[in-house]
Amino acid sequence: NVTSTDPLYDDFAGTKTLAAIRLDNETSLYLPSGDAYYGLGMLAIGIDGMARIEDVDATNYDNGTLTVAFTANGVVADRLEIRNDGGDINQIGVTNSDVYYEGNLIGSFAGCLILSPLVISLNTNSTLLAVQQLVRSITFATPSNGALLLTRSVSVTLDDGLGAIVGGSKAIRVGTLRV
C-alpha cells in the first residue's frame, strides 16, 4: 500500500502492483553443443568447443578452480586433458602442469588419470575469456580399442574464487570408428 502527502503523487495512492526485473550478476556456465561423439582409435576430441561463460562483474577468477570429472561410466583408460594449442591470441598452452592463455600463466592442473578429476587452480591472470577458452580446450580420449562402448557423463564445474560455483554436464558417446 502506497501513500503520499505530495499532490504530485496523488495517483499513486492505494494498492499498486509493481513489476520488477531481476538483474542477475551471477556467473553462468553453458555447454551448448550437445553430446560429444568419440570413435575408438580417434585422437582426443574437445568436449564442447562452444562452451560459454557469462559473468558481468568478474575481472578474474583468482583462487578459483575449474574441475572436470567423470560422473558415470568412466573407465580407467579414459583421459580428460587440456589441448595444447600454443601461446598466440585466444590459445591455451600447457607446459608440464602449468596452463597458459595467450602466453600468460593462468593456473596449474592436477589429476586427469585413473578416473581422478582434472582440477585447474586459477590465478589472477585467469580472465573470463581465458577460462572460457580453457573450458573449450578440455578433451576426452580413451586409448584402448577394447574400451567399453558406454556413454560417459562428465561434469564441468567452475568455482569463481568468490564463493559462486556453477556447472554443467556433457554426455560423451563412445562407439566404434567406421571408415
XYZ file of C-alpha atoms in Angstrom, residues 4-131:
128
model
C 1.878 10.154 -0.237
C 1.210 13.666 1.019
C 2.737 15.218 -2.098
C -0.013 16.301 -4.558
C 2.212 15.329 -7.500
C 1.847 11.679 -6.445
C -1.894 11.565 -5.656
C -2.456 9.000 -8.378
C -0.015 6.653 -6.577
C -2.312 6.304 -3.536
C -3.752 2.869 -2.812
C -2.524 -0.622 -3.577
C -0.278 -0.885 -6.617
C 1.329 -3.807 -8.393
C 4.943 -3.220 -9.232
C 6.818 -5.078 -11.932
C 10.424 -5.920 -11.215
C 13.265 -7.166 -13.350
C 15.919 -9.260 -11.698
C 19.376 -8.084 -12.618
C 21.411 -11.202 -12.136
C 25.144 -10.746 -11.975
C 25.972 -14.312 -11.057
C 28.343 -16.471 -13.056
C 26.811 -18.853 -15.616
C 28.469 -21.727 -17.471
C 26.903 -23.133 -20.648
C 27.849 -26.274 -22.600
C 25.509 -25.808 -25.583
C 26.880 -28.051 -28.329
C 25.027 -31.254 -27.400
C 26.561 -34.688 -26.941
C 30.169 -35.299 -27.967
C 30.923 -38.328 -30.164
C 34.144 -40.295 -29.836
C 35.137 -43.210 -32.077
C 37.578 -45.732 -30.642
C 41.033 -45.088 -32.053
C 40.424 -41.374 -32.665
C 42.652 -38.621 -31.367
C 41.334 -36.666 -28.390
C 38.154 -34.652 -29.040
C 37.031 -31.425 -27.436
C 34.049 -31.955 -25.165
C 32.451 -28.587 -26.050
C 34.096 -26.119 -28.405
C 31.165 -23.726 -27.934
C 31.332 -23.537 -24.141
C 30.411 -20.109 -22.817
C 30.845 -18.326 -19.505
C 28.793 -15.279 -18.590
C 29.854 -13.164 -15.642
C 29.211 -9.419 -15.757
C 31.263 -8.455 -12.730
C 34.303 -10.745 -12.854
C 37.708 -9.261 -13.505
C 39.438 -12.595 -12.886
C 38.966 -15.981 -11.213
C 41.889 -15.740 -8.791
C 41.720 -18.564 -6.201
C 39.011 -20.279 -8.248
C 39.045 -23.725 -9.816
C 37.791 -25.435 -12.930
C 37.032 -29.104 -12.286
C 36.171 -31.686 -14.940
C 35.200 -35.146 -13.728
C 33.552 -38.350 -14.866
C 30.172 -38.806 -13.194
C 29.088 -42.017 -14.959
C 30.664 -44.870 -16.924
C 34.252 -43.610 -16.887
C 36.867 -46.344 -17.226
C 40.479 -46.372 -16.061
C 41.861 -45.836 -19.582
C 39.741 -42.686 -20.174
C 41.524 -39.326 -20.243
C 40.312 -35.796 -19.609
C 43.061 -33.441 -20.691
C 43.773 -29.891 -21.829
C 44.529 -29.394 -25.513
C 47.831 -27.585 -26.011
C 47.192 -25.136 -28.878
C 50.078 -22.717 -28.218
C 50.623 -19.205 -26.917
C 49.087 -16.991 -29.593
C 45.859 -14.967 -29.459
C 42.974 -16.915 -27.879
C 45.102 -20.062 -27.467
C 45.603 -22.298 -24.454
C 49.096 -23.640 -23.869
C 50.231 -26.370 -21.496
C 53.749 -26.884 -20.130
C 54.151 -29.628 -17.520
C 51.297 -28.833 -15.084
C 51.069 -25.112 -15.961
C 48.273 -23.679 -18.117
C 48.696 -20.535 -20.216
C 46.322 -18.267 -22.130
C 47.922 -16.121 -24.843
C 51.283 -16.887 -23.231
C 50.237 -15.752 -19.725
C 50.168 -18.261 -16.869
C 46.517 -18.647 -15.746
C 46.860 -21.635 -13.431
C 48.111 -25.143 -12.857
C 46.403 -28.515 -13.019
C 46.422 -31.887 -11.317
C 44.559 -35.125 -11.848
C 43.087 -36.471 -15.090
C 44.463 -40.013 -14.774
C 42.856 -43.184 -13.422
C 39.442 -41.511 -13.171
C 40.680 -38.701 -10.934
C 39.101 -35.309 -11.730
C 41.029 -32.785 -13.790
C 41.350 -29.776 -11.466
C 42.788 -26.481 -12.699
C 43.646 -23.990 -9.944
C 43.257 -20.482 -11.351
C 45.267 -17.338 -10.635
C 44.868 -13.583 -11.088
C 45.575 -13.838 -14.867
C 42.547 -16.092 -15.376
C 40.103 -13.672 -17.013
C 36.650 -14.624 -18.286
C 37.959 -15.061 -21.847
C 40.901 -17.150 -20.627
C 38.713 -19.521 -18.588
